Amino acid sequence: MESYVNNSDFFKGNNPEDLVAQYGSPLYVYNEEILRTHMDAVAKVITKYPYTANYSIKANSNLHILKLALEEGNNCDAMGIGEMSMLLAAGFPTDRIFFVSNNVSAEELQFAIDHNIMTSLDSLCQLELFGTLNPGGKCAVRINPGVGAGHHDKVITAGKKTKFGIAEEDIDQIFEIAKKYNLTIAGINQHIGSLFMDPEPYLKAVTNLLRIAMRFENLEFIDFGGGYGIPYHKLDDEAEYNMEDFKKRLEPILDKFVEEYGSAPLFKSEPGRYCVAEGCVILGRVQSVKQNAGKKYVGTDIGMNVLVRPSMYDSWHDVEVLRDGKVVPRTDLEEVTVTGNICESGDLLAKDRMLPKMQRGDLACVLDAGAYGYSMASPYNSRPRPAEVMIQKDGSVKLIRRRETVEDLLRYMQEV
Ligand code: LLP
């Protein structure tokens, strides 16, 4: 496609230059309609059986985005006290929160117990800890289904090489610990990794988890995890994740299980990226254009502190060039490397890209930044984090997080 922001009418008539003038550069810009569409789509992955999609808020925990998930009927998963507290602040009732814990302290487990938040334990050791804190209680356990998938080794969370989950050979010990503390294992969950476009490994993991589920009696829920991908190469016409095909292939696997198990527990999934990635772009100013050893570098204010994914995983994010608030057509292209303003050579936003000729004063518009964008941003180099704004359905612009200031950064420090 020639331009995502034009095709999707992303800014709904707002001039990106005006947004940056008002809220500063760089700037996270969300589109409410796109976010809602994706949240609604994940809520309908399974229609034949009881089902909820748990939006995985590590992808983006801005309260205003959590509010959209609440309204779209998504439940949510949380990784710790911080994320549970965000969800409570957004208005989620505790029975719509699932604490998917990993190596957590007794204090974090106690927080969930006190708030009556269903918790999944990720190891026998943590199950034992939960038992000592909450004898007679209810919980879930995270199983490693033996199959992983993801866009990078760093985000594959099941299979042979991972810290996550309880291995199939240890399941008898789950029952022993449950008996010792009179625990009810109400659910089992898995998450095989992040970002797959081919659903095959996920379906294999679902099949494995359901085979393992046969060993658990009276399960109230089974959670298959997240990971559905989005097309990061959309300007090169990469196809979307085929939800319809996925649903068609998932259903017979569930049918077989429900028949053998004798009842249908509540099925769950945990999508993060799919819900929020495409509903956000980052606008950033081109501050400098230069040549170094025959290579052209375009220097922007979108550093690895603002979006770390390219530096951390070599992730691809499409970039559009805006001049005077309008998309520059992709006709007269040249190879450039787009960088940030951070003191590291790895601060590369887009390496060796064919982009329209850029000049100082242009805006770079980075696509698909809604997932693991702001949530992984940092004030590295003591650069305050950007503001976030939401283009609402009616086209009006709402500030959903103000820009951090240097005073904010100083606030945590003891006086010298
Ligand atoms: N459930 C659990 C237990 C998870 O650990 C994750 C992601 C999800 C659900 C949601 O996965 P998703 O649907 O978003 O793929 N920072 C990396 C991604 C790390 C994902 C960590 N866990 C990135 O920027 O690609």
Short mmCIF file of C-alpha atoms and ligand atoms in Angstrom, two decimals:
data_model
loop_
_atom_site.label_atom_id
_atom_site.label_comp_id
_atom_site.label_asym_id
_atom_site.label_seq_id
_atom_site.Cartn_x
_atom_site.Cartn_y
_atom_site.Cartn_z
CA MET A 1 0.00 0.00 0.00
CA GLU A 2 1.21 3.50 -0.78
CA SER A 3 0.45 4.99 2.63
CA TYR A 4 -1.09 3.49 5.77
CA VAL A 5 -1.85 6.84 7.40
CA ASN A 6 -3.73 8.00 4.28
CA ASN A 7 -5.45 4.66 3.64
CA SER A 8 -6.70 4.38 7.18
CA ASP A 9 -7.39 8.14 7.49
CA PHE A 10 -5.31 7.78 10.63
CA PHE A 11 -5.26 11.45 11.67
CA LYS A 12 -8.94 12.04 10.81
CA GLY A 13 -8.33 15.48 9.35
CA ASN A 14 -5.88 16.61 12.05
CA ASN A 15 -2.64 18.02 10.72
CA PRO A 16 0.31 16.05 12.23
CA GLU A 17 2.31 19.30 12.32
CA ASP A 18 -0.34 20.85 14.57
CA LEU A 19 -0.25 17.81 16.86
CA VAL A 20 3.50 18.06 17.26
CA ALA A 21 3.30 21.84 17.71
CA GLN A 22 0.83 21.36 20.56
CA TYR A 23 2.15 18.22 22.29
CA GLY A 24 5.83 18.17 21.34
CA SER A 25 8.05 15.85 19.32
CA PRO A 26 8.35 12.90 19.48
CA LEU A 27 4.69 12.06 19.99
CA TYR A 28 2.72 8.83 20.31
CA VAL A 29 -0.56 9.18 18.38
CA TYR A 30 -3.34 6.59 18.79
CA ASN A 31 -6.48 6.08 16.72
CA GLU A 32 -9.44 5.00 18.86
CA GLU A 33 -11.38 3.39 16.04
CA ILE A 34 -8.50 1.14 14.93
CA LEU A 35 -7.83 0.11 18.55
CA ARG A 36 -11.48 -0.74 19.13
CA THR A 37 -11.73 -2.74 15.89
CA HIS A 38 -8.83 -4.96 16.92
CA MET A 39 -10.08 -5.41 20.48
CA ASP A 40 -13.47 -6.40 19.13
CA ALA A 41 -11.90 -8.90 16.69
CA VAL A 42 -10.04 -10.76 19.44
CA ALA A 43 -13.19 -10.92 21.53
CA LYS A 44 -14.74 -13.06 18.76
CA VAL A 45 -12.01 -15.63 18.14
CA ILE A 46 -14.11 -18.41 19.68
CA THR A 47 -17.88 -18.09 19.36
CA LYS A 48 -19.08 -21.68 19.72
CA TYR A 49 -17.93 -22.11 23.34
CA PRO A 50 -17.67 -19.82 26.37
CA TYR A 51 -14.68 -17.57 25.67
CA THR A 52 -12.96 -14.37 26.77
CA ALA A 53 -9.99 -12.58 25.26
CA ASN A 54 -7.65 -11.29 27.95
CA TYR A 55 -5.89 -8.21 26.58
CA SER A 56 -2.27 -8.56 27.68
CA ILE A 57 -1.53 -5.12 29.02
CA LYS A 58 2.24 -5.39 28.95
CA ALA A 59 1.83 -4.34 25.30
CA ASN A 60 0.34 -1.02 26.39
CA SER A 61 -0.97 -0.09 29.81
CA ASN A 62 -2.11 3.48 29.27
CA LEU A 63 -5.29 3.82 31.37
CA HIS A 64 -7.25 5.24 28.43
CA ILE A 65 -6.41 2.20 26.35
CA LEU A 66 -7.34 -0.12 29.21
CA LYS A 67 -10.67 1.72 29.35
CA LEU A 68 -11.27 0.86 25.67
CA ALA A 69 -10.54 -2.81 26.43
CA LEU A 70 -12.99 -2.65 29.32
CA GLU A 71 -15.67 -1.22 27.06
CA GLU A 72 -14.97 -3.71 24.26
CA GLY A 73 -15.60 -6.56 26.70
CA ASN A 74 -12.02 -7.81 26.93
CA ASN A 75 -10.71 -9.16 30.20
CA CYS A 76 -7.02 -8.53 30.91
CA ASP A 77 -3.91 -10.27 32.08
CA ALA A 78 -1.37 -8.67 34.39
CA MET A 79 2.22 -9.50 35.30
CA GLY A 80 2.56 -7.90 38.71
CA ILE A 81 1.32 -5.41 41.28
CA GLY A 82 1.90 -2.51 38.88
CA GLU A 83 -0.24 -3.95 36.09
CA MET A 84 -2.93 -5.19 38.50
CA SER A 85 -3.08 -1.68 39.98
CA MET A 86 -3.37 -0.11 36.50
CA LEU A 87 -6.33 -2.37 35.76
CA LEU A 88 -8.04 -1.57 39.04
CA ALA A 89 -7.49 2.15 38.35
CA ALA A 90 -9.05 1.74 34.88
CA GLY A 91 -12.15 0.27 36.51
CA PHE A 92 -11.70 -3.46 35.87
CA PRO A 93 -13.53 -5.63 38.38
CA THR A 94 -11.15 -8.13 39.93
CA ASP A 95 -12.86 -11.12 38.30
CA ARG A 96 -11.85 -9.71 34.89
CA ILE A 97 -8.14 -9.71 35.79
CA PHE A 98 -5.86 -12.72 35.45
CA PHE A 99 -2.47 -12.51 37.16
CA VAL A 100 -0.04 -14.51 35.00
CA SER A 101 2.86 -14.49 37.40
CA ASN A 102 6.51 -15.36 36.82
CA ASN A 103 9.05 -15.55 39.66
CA VAL A 104 7.08 -13.18 41.88
CA SER A 105 7.49 -12.31 45.54
CA ALA A 106 5.16 -13.41 48.33
CA GLU A 107 4.09 -9.77 48.51
CA GLU A 108 2.86 -9.79 44.90
CA LEU A 109 0.97 -13.07 45.41
CA GLN A 110 -0.56 -11.69 48.61
CA PHE A 111 -1.77 -8.60 46.71
CA ALA A 112 -3.63 -10.87 44.27
CA ILE A 113 -5.00 -13.04 47.09
CA ASP A 114 -6.22 -9.98 49.01
CA HIS A 115 -7.95 -8.64 45.90
CA ASN A 116 -9.38 -12.03 44.93
CA ILE A 117 -7.56 -11.96 41.58
CA MET A 118 -7.14 -15.34 39.89
CA THR A 119 -3.43 -16.17 39.72
CA SER A 120 -1.42 -18.52 37.57
CA LEU A 121 1.73 -20.04 39.10
CA ASP A 122 4.66 -20.62 36.81
CA SER A 123 6.64 -23.23 38.75
CA LEU A 124 6.20 -25.92 41.39
CA CYS A 125 8.18 -23.73 43.77
CA GLN A 126 5.78 -20.79 43.31
CA LEU A 127 2.77 -23.10 43.59
CA GLU A 128 4.13 -24.24 46.94
CA LEU A 129 4.55 -20.58 48.00
CA PHE A 130 0.97 -19.83 46.95
CA GLY A 131 -0.18 -22.87 48.97
CA THR A 132 1.52 -21.59 52.12
CA LEU A 133 -0.03 -18.11 51.65
CA ASN A 134 -3.50 -19.25 50.69
CA PRO A 135 -4.26 -22.82 51.84
CA GLY A 136 -7.64 -24.00 50.55
CA GLY A 137 -7.48 -21.38 47.77
CA LYS A 138 -7.99 -21.52 44.02
CA CYS A 139 -5.37 -20.90 41.35
CA ALA A 140 -4.12 -21.82 37.90
CA VAL A 141 -0.83 -23.27 36.70
CA ARG A 142 1.15 -22.34 33.61
CA ILE A 143 2.08 -25.34 31.52
CA ASN A 144 4.91 -25.52 28.99
CA PRO A 145 3.22 -27.26 26.06
CA GLY A 146 6.58 -28.12 24.46
CA VAL A 147 6.12 -25.92 21.36
CA GLY A 148 7.24 -22.29 21.06
CA ALA A 149 6.97 -19.59 18.37
CA GLY A 150 7.85 -15.92 17.97
CA HIS A 151 9.62 -13.25 15.94
CA HIS A 152 12.89 -13.51 17.91
CA ASP A 153 14.54 -15.99 20.31
CA LYS A 154 14.01 -13.42 23.06
CA VAL A 155 10.22 -13.67 22.85
CA ILE A 156 9.73 -17.45 22.47
CA THR A 157 8.22 -18.55 25.76
CA ALA A 158 7.60 -22.28 25.45
CA GLY A 159 9.48 -25.31 24.16
CA LYS A 160 12.88 -26.59 25.25
CA LYS A 161 14.74 -23.30 25.86
CA THR A 162 12.63 -21.14 28.13
CA LYS A 163 12.26 -20.09 31.76
CA PHE A 164 8.46 -20.27 31.53
CA GLY A 165 5.91 -22.85 32.60
CA ILE A 166 5.81 -26.25 34.26
CA ALA A 167 7.01 -29.17 32.15
CA GLU A 168 4.65 -31.99 31.30
CA GLU A 169 6.75 -34.51 33.24
CA ASP A 170 6.22 -32.51 36.45
CA ILE A 171 2.44 -32.50 36.36
CA ASP A 172 2.02 -35.21 38.99
CA GLN A 173 3.84 -32.92 41.41
CA ILE A 174 1.23 -30.19 40.75
CA PHE A 175 -1.40 -32.58 42.08
CA GLU A 176 0.75 -33.47 45.10
CA ILE A 177 1.26 -29.81 46.06
CA ALA A 178 -2.44 -29.04 45.45
CA LYS A 179 -3.37 -31.90 47.77
CA LYS A 180 -0.91 -30.81 50.44
CA TYR A 181 -2.42 -27.29 50.63
CA ASN A 182 -5.97 -28.24 49.64
CA LEU A 183 -5.71 -26.04 46.54
CA THR A 184 -8.19 -26.15 43.68
CA ILE A 185 -6.49 -25.97 40.30
CA ALA A 186 -9.22 -24.04 38.51
CA GLY A 187 -7.38 -23.39 35.29
CA ILE A 188 -4.34 -24.04 33.15
CA ASN A 189 -2.64 -21.57 30.84
CA GLN A 190 0.17 -21.29 28.34
CA HIS A 191 1.82 -18.64 26.20
CA ILE A 192 4.10 -19.94 23.47
CA GLY A 193 5.62 -16.64 22.32
CA SER A 194 5.01 -13.38 20.59
CA LEU A 195 4.23 -12.65 16.95
CA PHE A 196 3.46 -15.50 14.62
CA MET A 197 1.69 -15.10 11.27
CA ASP A 198 1.51 -18.87 10.68
CA PRO A 199 -0.90 -20.31 13.28
CA GLU A 200 0.47 -23.87 12.96
CA PRO A 201 2.73 -23.89 16.08
CA TYR A 202 -0.04 -22.26 18.15
CA LEU A 203 -2.56 -24.87 17.03
CA LYS A 204 -0.05 -27.60 17.86
CA ALA A 205 0.44 -26.07 21.33
CA VAL A 206 -3.34 -25.86 21.82
CA THR A 207 -3.61 -29.53 20.91
CA ASN A 208 -0.83 -30.41 23.36
CA LEU A 209 -2.33 -28.30 26.16
CA LEU A 210 -5.74 -29.89 25.66
CA ARG A 211 -4.20 -33.37 25.80
CA ILE A 212 -2.54 -32.35 29.08
CA ALA A 213 -5.83 -30.79 30.28
CA MET A 214 -7.41 -34.26 30.24
CA ARG A 215 -5.36 -35.02 33.35
CA PHE A 216 -6.99 -32.17 35.32
CA GLU A 217 -10.49 -32.62 36.73
CA ASN A 218 -13.22 -29.96 36.63
CA LEU A 219 -11.18 -27.22 34.99
CA GLU A 220 -13.04 -23.91 34.99
CA PHE A 221 -10.86 -22.40 32.28
CA ILE A 222 -8.10 -23.11 29.79
CA ASP A 223 -6.04 -20.18 28.49
CA PHE A 224 -4.12 -20.61 25.22
CA GLY A 225 -2.03 -17.42 25.45
CA GLY A 226 -1.44 -14.66 22.93
CA GLY A 227 0.99 -14.05 20.09
CA TYR A 228 -1.18 -13.28 17.02
CA GLY A 229 0.93 -11.21 14.64
CA ILE A 230 0.31 -8.02 12.73
CA PRO A 231 1.80 -7.04 9.35
CA TYR A 232 4.80 -4.82 10.17
CA HIS A 233 5.67 -4.74 6.43
CA LYS A 234 2.31 -3.29 5.45
CA LEU A 235 3.79 -0.77 3.00
CA ASP A 236 5.08 -3.83 1.10
CA ASP A 237 1.58 -5.30 1.20
CA GLU A 238 2.24 -7.96 3.83
CA ALA A 239 -1.05 -9.77 4.50
CA GLU A 240 -2.82 -9.50 7.84
CA TYR A 241 -2.97 -12.40 10.27
CA ASN A 242 -5.75 -14.55 8.86
CA MET A 243 -8.16 -14.67 11.79
CA GLU A 244 -10.94 -16.41 9.83
CA ASP A 245 -8.67 -19.25 8.72
CA PHE A 246 -7.28 -19.52 12.26
CA LYS A 247 -10.77 -19.75 13.76
CA LYS A 248 -11.75 -22.46 11.27
CA ARG A 249 -8.71 -24.54 12.18
CA LEU A 250 -9.09 -24.02 15.92
CA GLU A 251 -12.73 -25.06 16.18
CA PRO A 252 -12.41 -28.80 15.37
CA ILE A 253 -9.58 -29.08 17.94
CA LEU A 254 -11.89 -27.60 20.58
CA ASP A 255 -14.82 -29.78 19.44
CA LYS A 256 -12.75 -32.93 19.94
CA PHE A 257 -11.63 -31.82 23.39
CA VAL A 258 -15.10 -30.80 24.60
CA GLU A 259 -16.46 -34.17 23.51
CA GLU A 260 -13.73 -36.12 25.32
CA TYR A 261 -13.69 -33.90 28.44
CA GLY A 262 -17.47 -34.05 28.72
CA SER A 263 -17.92 -30.29 29.16
CA ALA A 264 -16.61 -27.00 27.82
CA PRO A 265 -14.59 -24.95 30.29
CA LEU A 266 -14.19 -21.23 29.64
CA PHE A 267 -11.58 -20.84 26.90
CA LYS A 268 -9.29 -17.80 26.99
CA SER A 269 -6.54 -16.22 24.94
CA GLU A 270 -4.11 -13.42 25.81
CA PRO A 271 -3.44 -11.17 22.83
CA GLY A 272 -1.42 -8.03 23.41
CA ARG A 273 0.18 -6.86 20.18
CA TYR A 274 -2.82 -7.68 17.98
CA CYS A 275 -5.06 -5.38 20.02
CA VAL A 276 -2.94 -2.26 20.00
CA ALA A 277 0.01 -2.31 17.58
CA GLU A 278 -1.67 -0.97 14.46
CA GLY A 279 -3.67 1.73 16.24
CA CYS A 280 -0.62 3.91 16.90
CA VAL A 281 2.11 5.83 15.10
CA ILE A 282 5.03 7.84 16.45
CA LEU A 283 5.71 11.26 14.98
CA GLY A 284 9.26 12.55 15.28
CA ARG A 285 11.20 15.42 13.80
CA VAL A 286 14.09 14.98 11.38
CA GLN A 287 16.84 17.06 12.96
CA SER A 288 19.77 16.30 10.70
CA VAL A 289 20.74 14.61 7.45
CA LYS A 290 24.35 13.62 6.86
CA GLN A 291 26.78 11.31 5.03
CA ASN A 292 29.22 9.07 6.90
CA ALA A 293 31.60 6.79 4.99
CA GLY A 294 29.33 6.85 1.97
CA LYS A 295 26.18 6.13 3.96
CA LYS A 296 23.34 8.55 4.43
CA TYR A 297 21.98 8.98 7.98
CA VAL A 298 18.72 10.69 8.83
CA GLY A 299 18.82 11.78 12.48
CA THR A 300 15.49 12.08 14.28
CA ASP A 301 14.34 12.52 17.86
CA ILE A 302 12.85 8.99 17.90
CA GLY A 303 15.63 7.31 19.81
CA MET A 304 15.83 3.83 21.32
CA ASN A 305 14.49 5.43 24.50
CA VAL A 306 11.22 6.15 22.64
CA LEU A 307 10.96 2.90 20.66
CA VAL A 308 13.41 0.17 21.66
CA ARG A 309 12.12 -2.67 19.44
CA PRO A 310 14.43 -2.00 16.45
CA SER A 311 17.54 -1.88 18.69
CA MET A 312 16.47 -4.75 20.91
CA TYR A 313 15.17 -7.27 18.38
CA ASP A 314 16.19 -5.77 15.01
CA SER A 315 12.46 -5.27 14.54
CA TRP A 316 11.12 -3.69 11.40
CA HIS A 317 8.75 -0.72 11.64
CA ASP A 318 7.57 0.91 8.42
CA VAL A 319 8.36 4.62 8.21
CA GLU A 320 6.41 7.23 6.26
CA VAL A 321 7.79 10.68 5.58
CA LEU A 322 5.60 13.72 6.19
CA ARG A 323 6.36 17.20 4.87
CA ASP A 324 4.15 20.14 5.81
CA GLY A 325 1.87 17.58 7.43
CA LYS A 326 1.36 15.54 4.24
CA VAL A 327 2.69 12.12 3.26
CA VAL A 328 5.57 12.40 0.77
CA PRO A 329 4.81 9.95 -2.09
CA ARG A 330 7.15 6.99 -2.32
CA THR A 331 8.47 7.76 -5.78
CA ASP A 332 11.93 9.34 -5.61
CA LEU A 333 13.52 6.87 -3.14
CA GLU A 334 17.05 6.65 -1.74
CA GLU A 335 18.73 4.30 0.72
CA VAL A 336 19.12 5.81 4.18
CA THR A 337 19.51 4.72 7.78
CA VAL A 338 17.12 6.46 10.14
CA THR A 339 18.52 6.93 13.63
CA GLY A 340 17.61 8.51 16.94
CA ASN A 341 19.45 11.00 19.17
CA ILE A 342 20.85 8.59 21.76
CA CYS A 343 24.55 8.03 22.41
CA GLU A 344 24.73 4.46 21.17
CA SER A 345 25.63 3.12 17.73
CA GLY A 346 22.75 0.68 18.09
CA ASP A 347 20.30 3.56 18.18
CA LEU A 348 18.96 2.70 14.72
CA LEU A 349 15.29 3.02 13.94
CA ALA A 350 15.38 1.82 10.34
CA LYS A 351 18.53 0.38 8.80
CA ASP A 352 19.31 0.67 5.07
CA ARG A 353 15.80 1.66 4.03
CA MET A 354 14.54 2.88 0.69
CA LEU A 355 12.66 6.05 1.67
CA PRO A 356 11.61 9.28 -0.04
CA LYS A 357 14.44 11.84 0.16
CA MET A 358 14.25 13.38 3.62
CA GLN A 359 15.33 16.80 4.81
CA ARG A 360 15.69 18.58 8.12
CA GLY A 361 12.25 19.65 9.36
CA ASP A 362 10.36 16.66 7.91
CA LEU A 363 8.42 14.42 10.24
CA ALA A 364 9.17 10.69 10.38
CA CYS A 365 6.01 8.72 11.05
CA VAL A 366 6.74 5.27 12.50
CA LEU A 367 3.93 2.77 12.01
CA ASP A 368 2.61 -0.03 14.25
CA ALA A 369 4.01 1.48 17.43
CA GLY A 370 1.11 0.77 19.79
CA ALA A 371 2.43 -2.50 21.20
CA TYR A 372 5.65 -2.60 23.24
CA GLY A 373 6.26 1.01 22.22
CA TYR A 374 5.53 3.38 25.08
CA SER A 375 5.36 0.45 27.53
CA MET A 376 9.06 -0.24 26.87
CA ALA A 377 10.11 3.40 26.55
CA SER A 378 12.61 4.79 29.03
CA PRO A 379 14.15 8.09 30.02
CA TYR A 380 17.61 6.89 28.88
CA ASN A 381 20.07 9.75 28.36
CA SER A 382 17.72 11.60 30.76
CA ARG A 383 15.36 12.31 27.89
CA PRO A 384 11.83 12.64 29.27
CA ARG A 385 9.29 10.28 27.69
CA PRO A 386 6.93 11.68 25.02
CA ALA A 387 3.27 12.54 25.35
CA GLU A 388 0.51 10.23 24.08
CA VAL A 389 -2.61 11.53 22.33
CA MET A 390 -5.68 9.71 21.05
CA ILE A 391 -7.59 10.68 17.90
CA GLN A 392 -11.11 9.89 19.00
CA LYS A 393 -13.91 8.49 16.85
CA ASP A 394 -15.27 11.98 16.14
CA GLY A 395 -11.81 13.20 15.11
CA SER A 396 -11.18 15.23 18.26
CA VAL A 397 -7.79 14.86 19.92
CA LYS A 398 -7.43 13.84 23.55
CA LEU A 399 -4.20 14.03 25.53
CA ILE A 400 -3.97 10.64 27.27
CA ARG A 401 -0.56 11.07 28.90
CA ARG A 402 1.30 14.31 29.20
CA ARG A 403 4.89 14.61 28.19
CA GLU A 404 7.32 13.76 30.98
CA THR A 405 9.48 16.68 32.14
CA VAL A 406 12.98 16.95 33.52
CA GLU A 407 11.30 17.91 36.83
CA ASP A 408 9.52 14.52 36.76
CA LEU A 409 12.89 12.80 36.42
CA LEU A 410 14.36 14.80 39.28
CA ARG A 411 11.39 14.10 41.53
CA TYR A 412 12.47 10.52 42.40
CA MET A 413 15.93 11.55 43.52
CA GLN A 414 17.00 12.37 47.04
CA GLU A 415 18.27 15.91 47.36
CA VAL A 416 22.01 16.24 46.97
N1 LLP B 1 0.60 -13.63 27.69
C1 LLP B 1 1.82 -13.75 28.23
C2 LLP B 1 2.01 -14.60 29.41
C3 LLP B 1 2.91 -13.05 27.68
O1 LLP B 1 4.11 -13.17 28.21
C4 LLP B 1 2.70 -12.22 26.55
C5 LLP B 1 3.81 -11.47 25.96
C6 LLP B 1 1.39 -12.12 26.02
C7 LLP B 1 0.37 -12.86 26.62
C8 LLP B 1 1.05 -11.25 24.85
O2 LLP B 1 1.72 -11.60 23.71
P1 LLP B 1 1.39 -10.86 22.32
O3 LLP B 1 -0.02 -11.20 21.92
O4 LLP B 1 1.54 -9.41 22.53
O5 LLP B 1 2.39 -11.39 21.35
N2 LLP B 1 8.55 -6.90 23.73
C9 LLP B 1 8.37 -7.88 22.67
C10 LLP B 1 7.20 -8.79 22.95
C11 LLP B 1 7.31 -9.48 24.30
C12 LLP B 1 6.11 -10.28 24.64
C13 LLP B 1 6.14 -10.76 26.04
N3 LLP B 1 5.01 -11.53 26.42
C14 LLP B 1 8.18 -7.14 21.35
O6 LLP B 1 8.27 -5.91 21.34
O7 LLP B 1 8.02 -7.77 20.31
#
